[in-house]
């Protein structure tokens, strides 16, 4: 559980990306998904990431969530250069600091909603009783009370998306990375989820980075970062 | 940590019932086949040993004609009663010598008939072959000397000709010979070659020569060697004596064969062992096939498993934890399969040994080996696909196709 700690004399951003480049493929068929991203995110911020399809939003989120490694550039989390961390430490970041909602939900098939939500707690070694209670609570929060025993195959896309959200928030992470968390939800349900996220951000101080296509949803965030073609085109903080 | 892994592995097994069952069945079949084959083979070997022990102690058989290699043939000069006497008189360490001539004949009693082996010999025959009389008596001196029309019959012949009736004192007809039954042999059952040793009629050798063969020949001489004496030496001495009897010069080959039945017994045992080995090899192949089946199942599900490993890694599982989970799952499944296989094999072995009338001998070694092998197969095929996936970056595992 111990992380190498860096003294925080000067106030450093929680997340700091410098010259982040990601190239897919090799030889002639290379594809530059990120072409030098510079972004700083402070603790407690609620950031929306927008941009056209294929502009590199998911790629960037995966790197932020330590699911992928950049081709070049530096990523500092709490002042630590993630690029220098070993696999084990990167796993610890995911386990204890990050929550991740995937664009494609990525639930375990043939596994009940409850067990899916329990999974991150199992890896956090929570005792089984507390684990089950927390998982039930998280499912209730996303409006899936009574659906605990259903497997992903028995749930609609929107319901699966909410299970994925429950799985990401059940650990009350330091940072929540959400890749289009409302992409499959109707506007009423979307608003509920956004209220939930805003609440987490405000009350629990959870830093949230959220990809979205909808301006309505982005409006919930205090800051909107626009991606175009692998570069940040605009970065606006609206004083609401 | 361990309980967590166990929990995750059990969930995984529950989640993939079909895959788990198929994996287990592969191992069950392999393990059961190997254990059953080896157990039955071991029982058969044991049975043959027992039969050999009952064959008669230290039996040496002298037959006319030389040991023939491929393409060779030789004039067969039969033995005579003089040879039998010479062996009894001149060879040390001989317990009993008996002449044996045999022919297949139809035995008739009233309206019943039965084709059987008619053997002409003397009373020593019963010592040499370890036979005893159940009812009646052996031949007496005068019957043997003058060649009376008397016979001693085996249980099968009695059964076929007389059924429930009294046989002793009745007369049966062997072609022109009409002979009185003076004794009935104790049962002995089948011999190693599966021949019924109770399907026989024994008459005095003189009677056989005069009334059936019409000559003074003897087809075989059976010698039983005294306990503790060297069969090899007796074999050598007999060869020497017979060469003299037959006036063979030094340059002549033997025109007779002296066979130590122990030798044949050893040959049979090694044949059985070879057979057992062969069966075991077949069984081992089936274990291997079971293993390949498991590998197939695991490889088919590798994409799904890789994605799943990706999810686990993304959520915060260490590589080691994922691997432990898969290891526990593989070990649990293959041990379960191994255990079921062992119980199945024991059941099948007991059943088969009953049907084949072979003794059941539990072989703990092969059970251990089969179990270990199944565990190793399960672990290799369950674990290594996982190993590859767990080393990828989470996103590569997640997006695996
Ligand atoms: N594994 C990969 N291999 C090769 N190219 C990839 C891979 N992943 C993404 N790309 C490419 O990188 C570019 C950025 O992809 P990314 O998924 O980050 O887009 P996005 O902004 O999330 O789009 P969307 O809004 O549709 O989700 C795309 O052009 C895509 O084709
Ligand atoms: Mg995307």
PDB file of C-alpha atoms in Angstrom, chain B residues 11-208:
ATOM      1  CA  UNK B  11     -16.351 -18.306  -8.954  1.00  0.00           C
ATOM      2  CA  UNK B  12     -14.511 -18.899 -12.177  1.00  0.00           C
ATOM      3  CA  UNK B  13     -15.337 -22.617 -12.114  1.00  0.00           C
ATOM      4  CA  UNK B  14     -18.981 -21.890 -11.373  1.00  0.00           C
ATOM      5  CA  UNK B  15     -19.073 -19.294 -14.130  1.00  0.00           C
ATOM      6  CA  UNK B  16     -17.795 -21.738 -16.736  1.00  0.00           C
ATOM      7  CA  UNK B  17     -19.558 -24.930 -15.823  1.00  0.00           C
ATOM      8  CA  UNK B  18     -19.344 -26.477 -19.273  1.00  0.00           C
ATOM      9  CA  UNK B  19     -15.666 -25.754 -19.723  1.00  0.00           C
ATOM     10  CA  UNK B  20     -14.944 -27.034 -16.225  1.00  0.00           C
ATOM     11  CA  UNK B  21     -16.917 -30.227 -16.770  1.00  0.00           C
ATOM     12  CA  UNK B  22     -15.220 -30.924 -20.106  1.00  0.00           C
ATOM     13  CA  UNK B  23     -11.789 -30.364 -18.605  1.00  0.00           C
ATOM     14  CA  UNK B  24     -12.590 -32.667 -15.735  1.00  0.00           C
ATOM     15  CA  UNK B  25     -13.971 -35.379 -18.009  1.00  0.00           C
ATOM     16  CA  UNK B  26     -10.798 -35.378 -20.080  1.00  0.00           C
ATOM     17  CA  UNK B  27      -8.754 -36.069 -16.995  1.00  0.00           C
ATOM     18  CA  UNK B  28     -11.261 -38.555 -15.562  1.00  0.00           C
ATOM     19  CA  UNK B  29     -11.106 -40.698 -18.690  1.00  0.00           C
ATOM     20  CA  UNK B  30      -7.340 -40.601 -18.979  1.00  0.00           C
ATOM     21  CA  UNK B  31      -6.709 -41.436 -15.346  1.00  0.00           C
ATOM     22  CA  UNK B  32      -9.371 -44.141 -15.219  1.00  0.00           C
ATOM     23  CA  UNK B  33      -8.027 -45.794 -18.385  1.00  0.00           C
ATOM     24  CA  UNK B  34      -4.445 -45.914 -17.196  1.00  0.00           C
ATOM     25  CA  UNK B  35      -5.246 -47.238 -13.753  1.00  0.00           C
ATOM     26  CA  UNK B  36      -7.701 -49.839 -15.032  1.00  0.00           C
ATOM     27  CA  UNK B  37      -5.322 -51.158 -17.699  1.00  0.00           C
ATOM     28  CA  UNK B  38      -2.404 -51.447 -15.323  1.00  0.00           C
ATOM     29  CA  UNK B  39      -4.493 -53.021 -12.572  1.00  0.00           C
ATOM     30  CA  UNK B  40      -6.027 -55.631 -14.884  1.00  0.00           C
ATOM     31  CA  UNK B  41      -2.642 -56.298 -16.497  1.00  0.00           C
ATOM     32  CA  UNK B  42      -1.089 -56.790 -13.067  1.00  0.00           C
ATOM     33  CA  UNK B  43      -3.905 -59.159 -12.111  1.00  0.00           C
ATOM     34  CA  UNK B  44      -3.407 -61.190 -15.276  1.00  0.00           C
ATOM     35  CA  UNK B  45       0.321 -61.504 -14.606  1.00  0.00           C
ATOM     36  CA  UNK B  46      -0.390 -62.598 -11.050  1.00  0.00           C
ATOM     37  CA  UNK B  47      -2.894 -65.149 -12.291  1.00  0.00           C
ATOM     38  CA  UNK B  48      -0.437 -66.625 -14.755  1.00  0.00           C
ATOM     39  CA  UNK B  49       2.141 -66.914 -12.007  1.00  0.00           C
ATOM     40  CA  UNK B  50      -0.374 -68.760  -9.865  1.00  0.00           C
ATOM     41  CA  UNK B  51      -1.229 -71.093 -12.719  1.00  0.00           C
ATOM     42  CA  UNK B  52       2.433 -71.810 -13.342  1.00  0.00           C
ATOM     43  CA  UNK B  53       2.914 -72.650  -9.704  1.00  0.00           C
ATOM     44  CA  UNK B  54       0.080 -75.155 -10.033  1.00  0.00           C
ATOM     45  CA  UNK B  55       1.551 -76.585 -13.220  1.00  0.00           C
ATOM     46  CA  UNK B  56       3.542 -79.256 -11.437  1.00  0.00           C
ATOM     47  CA  UNK B  57       6.826 -78.843  -9.725  1.00  0.00           C
ATOM     48  CA  UNK B  58       9.896 -78.743 -11.908  1.00  0.00           C
ATOM     49  CA  UNK B  59       8.412 -80.350 -14.971  1.00  0.00           C
ATOM     50  CA  UNK B  60      10.721 -81.285 -17.843  1.00  0.00           C
ATOM     51  CA  UNK B  61       9.161 -82.486 -21.086  1.00  0.00           C
ATOM     52  CA  UNK B  62      11.051 -84.512 -23.702  1.00  0.00           C
ATOM     53  CA  UNK B  63       9.552 -84.474 -27.155  1.00  0.00           C
ATOM     54  CA  UNK B  64      10.799 -86.098 -30.373  1.00  0.00           C
ATOM     55  CA  UNK B  65      12.147 -83.980 -33.212  1.00  0.00           C
ATOM     56  CA  UNK B  66      14.676 -81.218 -32.831  1.00  0.00           C
ATOM     57  CA  UNK B  67      13.908 -77.687 -31.880  1.00  0.00           C
ATOM     58  CA  UNK B  68      12.877 -76.278 -35.189  1.00  0.00           C
ATOM     59  CA  UNK B  69      13.903 -72.995 -36.589  1.00  0.00           C
ATOM     60  CA  UNK B  70      12.143 -71.413 -39.549  1.00  0.00           C
ATOM     61  CA  UNK B  71      11.983 -73.589 -42.665  1.00  0.00           C
ATOM     62  CA  UNK B  72      13.469 -76.611 -40.978  1.00  0.00           C
ATOM     63  CA  UNK B  73      11.804 -79.954 -40.737  1.00  0.00           C
ATOM     64  CA  UNK B  74      13.058 -83.227 -39.442  1.00  0.00           C
ATOM     65  CA  UNK B  75      12.143 -86.878 -39.334  1.00  0.00           C
ATOM     66  CA  UNK B  76      10.471 -87.535 -36.036  1.00  0.00           C
ATOM     67  CA  UNK B  77      11.717 -90.648 -34.307  1.00  0.00           C
ATOM     68  CA  UNK B  78       9.342 -91.444 -31.441  1.00  0.00           C
ATOM     69  CA  UNK B  79      10.369 -92.665 -27.988  1.00  0.00           C
ATOM     70  CA  UNK B  80       9.822 -96.108 -26.519  1.00  0.00           C
ATOM     71  CA  UNK B  81       9.199 -97.455 -23.036  1.00  0.00           C
ATOM     72  CA  UNK B  82      12.905 -98.368 -22.913  1.00  0.00           C
ATOM     73  CA  UNK B  83      13.740 -94.641 -22.991  1.00  0.00           C
ATOM     74  CA  UNK B  84      11.425 -94.023 -20.042  1.00  0.00           C
ATOM     75  CA  UNK B  85      13.073 -96.785 -18.038  1.00  0.00           C
ATOM     76  CA  UNK B  86      16.556 -95.561 -18.939  1.00  0.00           C
ATOM     77  CA  UNK B  87      15.779 -92.059 -17.706  1.00  0.00           C
ATOM     78  CA  UNK B  88      14.305 -93.332 -14.460  1.00  0.00           C
ATOM     79  CA  UNK B  89      17.272 -95.645 -13.894  1.00  0.00           C
ATOM     80  CA  UNK B  90      20.197 -93.469 -14.982  1.00  0.00           C
ATOM     81  CA  UNK B  91      19.340 -89.855 -14.193  1.00  0.00           C
ATOM     82  CA  UNK B  92      19.848 -88.525 -10.688  1.00  0.00           C
ATOM     83  CA  UNK B  93      17.434 -86.170  -9.024  1.00  0.00           C
ATOM     84  CA  UNK B  94      14.452 -87.454 -10.978  1.00  0.00           C
ATOM     85  CA  UNK B  95      11.315 -87.735  -8.875  1.00  0.00           C
ATOM     86  CA  UNK B  96       9.031 -89.323 -11.430  1.00  0.00           C
ATOM     87  CA  UNK B  97       9.018 -90.180 -15.122  1.00  0.00           C
ATOM     88  CA  UNK B  98       5.945 -90.889 -17.176  1.00  0.00           C
ATOM     89  CA  UNK B  99       5.328 -91.747 -20.818  1.00  0.00           C
ATOM     90  CA  UNK B 100       2.550 -89.825 -22.528  1.00  0.00           C
ATOM     91  CA  UNK B 101       0.764 -90.524 -25.801  1.00  0.00           C
ATOM     92  CA  UNK B 102      -2.305 -88.573 -26.708  1.00  0.00           C
ATOM     93  CA  UNK B 103      -4.992 -88.680 -29.356  1.00  0.00           C
ATOM     94  CA  UNK B 104      -8.268 -86.907 -29.848  1.00  0.00           C
ATOM     95  CA  UNK B 105     -11.127 -89.414 -29.735  1.00  0.00           C
ATOM     96  CA  UNK B 106     -14.854 -89.659 -29.388  1.00  0.00           C
ATOM     97  CA  UNK B 107     -15.946 -91.208 -26.095  1.00  0.00           C
ATOM     98  CA  UNK B 108     -19.376 -92.835 -26.149  1.00  0.00           C
ATOM     99  CA  UNK B 109     -21.691 -93.854 -23.327  1.00  0.00           C
ATOM    100  CA  UNK B 110     -25.126 -95.203 -24.281  1.00  0.00           C
ATOM    101  CA  UNK B 111     -26.517 -92.422 -26.492  1.00  0.00           C
ATOM    102  CA  UNK B 112     -24.150 -89.681 -25.273  1.00  0.00           C
ATOM    103  CA  UNK B 113     -20.865 -88.896 -26.997  1.00  0.00           C
ATOM    104  CA  UNK B 114     -18.116 -86.380 -26.403  1.00  0.00           C
ATOM    105  CA  UNK B 115     -14.848 -85.752 -28.217  1.00  0.00           C
ATOM    106  CA  UNK B 116     -11.976 -85.615 -25.777  1.00  0.00           C
ATOM    107  CA  UNK B 117      -8.230 -86.164 -25.317  1.00  0.00           C
ATOM    108  CA  UNK B 118      -7.313 -89.803 -24.684  1.00  0.00           C
ATOM    109  CA  UNK B 119      -3.964 -90.114 -22.912  1.00  0.00           C
ATOM    110  CA  UNK B 120      -2.004 -93.326 -22.525  1.00  0.00           C
ATOM    111  CA  UNK B 121       0.367 -93.221 -19.568  1.00  0.00           C
ATOM    112  CA  UNK B 122       1.116 -94.787 -16.186  1.00  0.00           C
ATOM    113  CA  UNK B 123       0.475 -93.885 -12.538  1.00  0.00           C
ATOM    114  CA  UNK B 124       3.554 -91.602 -12.410  1.00  0.00           C
ATOM    115  CA  UNK B 125       1.664 -89.247 -14.696  1.00  0.00           C
ATOM    116  CA  UNK B 126      -0.528 -88.175 -11.812  1.00  0.00           C
ATOM    117  CA  UNK B 127       2.524 -87.270  -9.706  1.00  0.00           C
ATOM    118  CA  UNK B 128       4.223 -85.442 -12.519  1.00  0.00           C
ATOM    119  CA  UNK B 129       1.186 -83.318 -13.353  1.00  0.00           C
ATOM    120  CA  UNK B 130      -0.030 -82.847  -9.781  1.00  0.00           C
ATOM    121  CA  UNK B 131      -3.346 -84.623 -10.295  1.00  0.00           C
ATOM    122  CA  UNK B 132      -5.298 -86.478  -7.665  1.00  0.00           C
ATOM    123  CA  UNK B 133      -8.195 -88.919  -7.767  1.00  0.00           C
ATOM    124  CA  UNK B 134     -11.549 -87.671  -6.552  1.00  0.00           C
ATOM    125  CA  UNK B 135     -13.259 -91.037  -6.455  1.00  0.00           C
ATOM    126  CA  UNK B 136     -12.283 -94.551  -7.431  1.00  0.00           C
ATOM    127  CA  UNK B 137      -8.613 -95.532  -7.696  1.00  0.00           C
ATOM    128  CA  UNK B 138      -5.442 -95.380  -9.783  1.00  0.00           C
ATOM    129  CA  UNK B 139      -4.372 -98.176 -12.129  1.00  0.00           C
ATOM    130  CA  UNK B 140      -2.987-101.274 -10.419  1.00  0.00           C
ATOM    131  CA  UNK B 141       0.210-103.136 -11.372  1.00  0.00           C
ATOM    132  CA  UNK B 142      -1.387-105.852 -13.432  1.00  0.00           C
ATOM    133  CA  UNK B 143      -3.637-103.457 -15.331  1.00  0.00           C
ATOM    134  CA  UNK B 144      -0.566-101.469 -16.320  1.00  0.00           C
ATOM    135  CA  UNK B 145       1.458-104.573 -17.188  1.00  0.00           C
ATOM    136  CA  UNK B 146      -1.061-106.396 -19.312  1.00  0.00           C
ATOM    137  CA  UNK B 147      -2.840-103.344 -20.714  1.00  0.00           C
ATOM    138  CA  UNK B 148      -6.344-103.814 -19.323  1.00  0.00           C
ATOM    139  CA  UNK B 149      -9.392-101.979 -20.660  1.00  0.00           C
ATOM    140  CA  UNK B 150      -9.719 -99.543 -17.779  1.00  0.00           C
ATOM    141  CA  UNK B 151      -9.753 -95.745 -17.670  1.00  0.00           C
ATOM    142  CA  UNK B 152      -9.705 -92.748 -15.370  1.00  0.00           C
ATOM    143  CA  UNK B 153     -11.776 -89.795 -16.579  1.00  0.00           C
ATOM    144  CA  UNK B 154     -11.729 -86.065 -15.954  1.00  0.00           C
ATOM    145  CA  UNK B 155     -14.654 -84.123 -14.530  1.00  0.00           C
ATOM    146  CA  UNK B 156     -15.686 -82.570 -17.843  1.00  0.00           C
ATOM    147  CA  UNK B 157     -15.982 -85.962 -19.537  1.00  0.00           C
ATOM    148  CA  UNK B 158     -17.956 -87.302 -16.592  1.00  0.00           C
ATOM    149  CA  UNK B 159     -20.264 -84.301 -16.753  1.00  0.00           C
ATOM    150  CA  UNK B 160     -20.833 -84.570 -20.492  1.00  0.00           C
ATOM    151  CA  UNK B 161     -21.435 -88.323 -20.629  1.00  0.00           C
ATOM    152  CA  UNK B 162     -23.091 -89.056 -17.305  1.00  0.00           C
ATOM    153  CA  UNK B 163     -24.515 -85.804 -16.013  1.00  0.00           C
ATOM    154  CA  UNK B 164     -25.963 -86.642 -12.627  1.00  0.00           C
ATOM    155  CA  UNK B 165     -25.583 -90.396 -13.007  1.00  0.00           C
ATOM    156  CA  UNK B 166     -22.941 -92.565 -11.340  1.00  0.00           C
ATOM    157  CA  UNK B 167     -20.009 -93.004 -13.696  1.00  0.00           C
ATOM    158  CA  UNK B 168     -17.717 -95.187 -11.651  1.00  0.00           C
ATOM    159  CA  UNK B 169     -17.880 -98.835 -12.813  1.00  0.00           C
ATOM    160  CA  UNK B 170     -19.623 -97.976 -16.078  1.00  0.00           C
ATOM    161  CA  UNK B 171     -18.060 -98.720 -19.451  1.00  0.00           C
ATOM    162  CA  UNK B 172     -17.353 -96.115 -22.125  1.00  0.00           C
ATOM    163  CA  UNK B 173     -16.389 -96.844 -25.686  1.00  0.00           C
ATOM    164  CA  UNK B 174     -13.335 -95.331 -27.370  1.00  0.00           C
ATOM    165  CA  UNK B 175     -13.708 -96.570 -30.932  1.00  0.00           C
ATOM    166  CA  UNK B 176     -13.188-100.320 -30.659  1.00  0.00           C
ATOM    167  CA  UNK B 177     -11.978-100.153 -27.102  1.00  0.00           C
ATOM    168  CA  UNK B 178     -14.613-100.676 -24.449  1.00  0.00           C
ATOM    169  CA  UNK B 179     -13.166 -99.697 -21.068  1.00  0.00           C
ATOM    170  CA  UNK B 180     -14.328 -99.598 -17.476  1.00  0.00           C
ATOM    171  CA  UNK B 181     -14.180 -96.368 -15.495  1.00  0.00           C
ATOM    172  CA  UNK B 182     -12.129 -97.059 -12.359  1.00  0.00           C
ATOM    173  CA  UNK B 183     -11.460 -93.484 -11.222  1.00  0.00           C
ATOM    174  CA  UNK B 184     -12.454 -89.850 -11.589  1.00  0.00           C
ATOM    175  CA  UNK B 185      -9.898 -87.023 -11.396  1.00  0.00           C
ATOM    176  CA  UNK B 186     -10.141 -83.979  -9.162  1.00  0.00           C
ATOM    177  CA  UNK B 187     -10.962 -80.825 -11.094  1.00  0.00           C
ATOM    178  CA  UNK B 188      -8.117 -78.589 -12.201  1.00  0.00           C
ATOM    179  CA  UNK B 189      -9.777 -76.049 -14.479  1.00  0.00           C
ATOM    180  CA  UNK B 190      -8.115 -74.308 -17.409  1.00  0.00           C
ATOM    181  CA  UNK B 191      -4.395 -74.208 -17.951  1.00  0.00           C
ATOM    182  CA  UNK B 192      -2.415 -71.152 -19.007  1.00  0.00           C
ATOM    183  CA  UNK B 193      -3.281 -71.663 -22.656  1.00  0.00           C
ATOM    184  CA  UNK B 194      -6.979 -71.805 -21.785  1.00  0.00           C
ATOM    185  CA  UNK B 195      -7.249 -75.560 -22.315  1.00  0.00           C
ATOM    186  CA  UNK B 196      -9.673 -77.478 -20.120  1.00  0.00           C
ATOM    187  CA  UNK B 197      -7.488 -79.850 -18.104  1.00  0.00           C
ATOM    188  CA  UNK B 198     -10.524 -81.850 -17.006  1.00  0.00           C
ATOM    189  CA  UNK B 199     -11.473 -82.794 -20.566  1.00  0.00           C
ATOM    190  CA  UNK B 200      -9.480 -86.042 -20.682  1.00  0.00           C
ATOM    191  CA  UNK B 201      -9.583 -89.835 -20.469  1.00  0.00           C
ATOM    192  CA  UNK B 202      -6.497 -91.593 -19.096  1.00  0.00           C
ATOM    193  CA  UNK B 203      -5.748 -95.240 -19.970  1.00  0.00           C
ATOM    194  CA  UNK B 204      -2.641 -97.427 -19.347  1.00  0.00           C
ATOM    195  CA  UNK B 205       0.112 -96.807 -21.910  1.00  0.00           C
ATOM    196  CA  UNK B 206       0.227-100.486 -22.913  1.00  0.00           C
ATOM    197  CA  UNK B 207      -3.500-100.413 -23.598  1.00  0.00           C
ATOM    198  CA  UNK B 208      -2.978 -97.282 -25.672  1.00  0.00           C
TER     199      UNK B 208
END
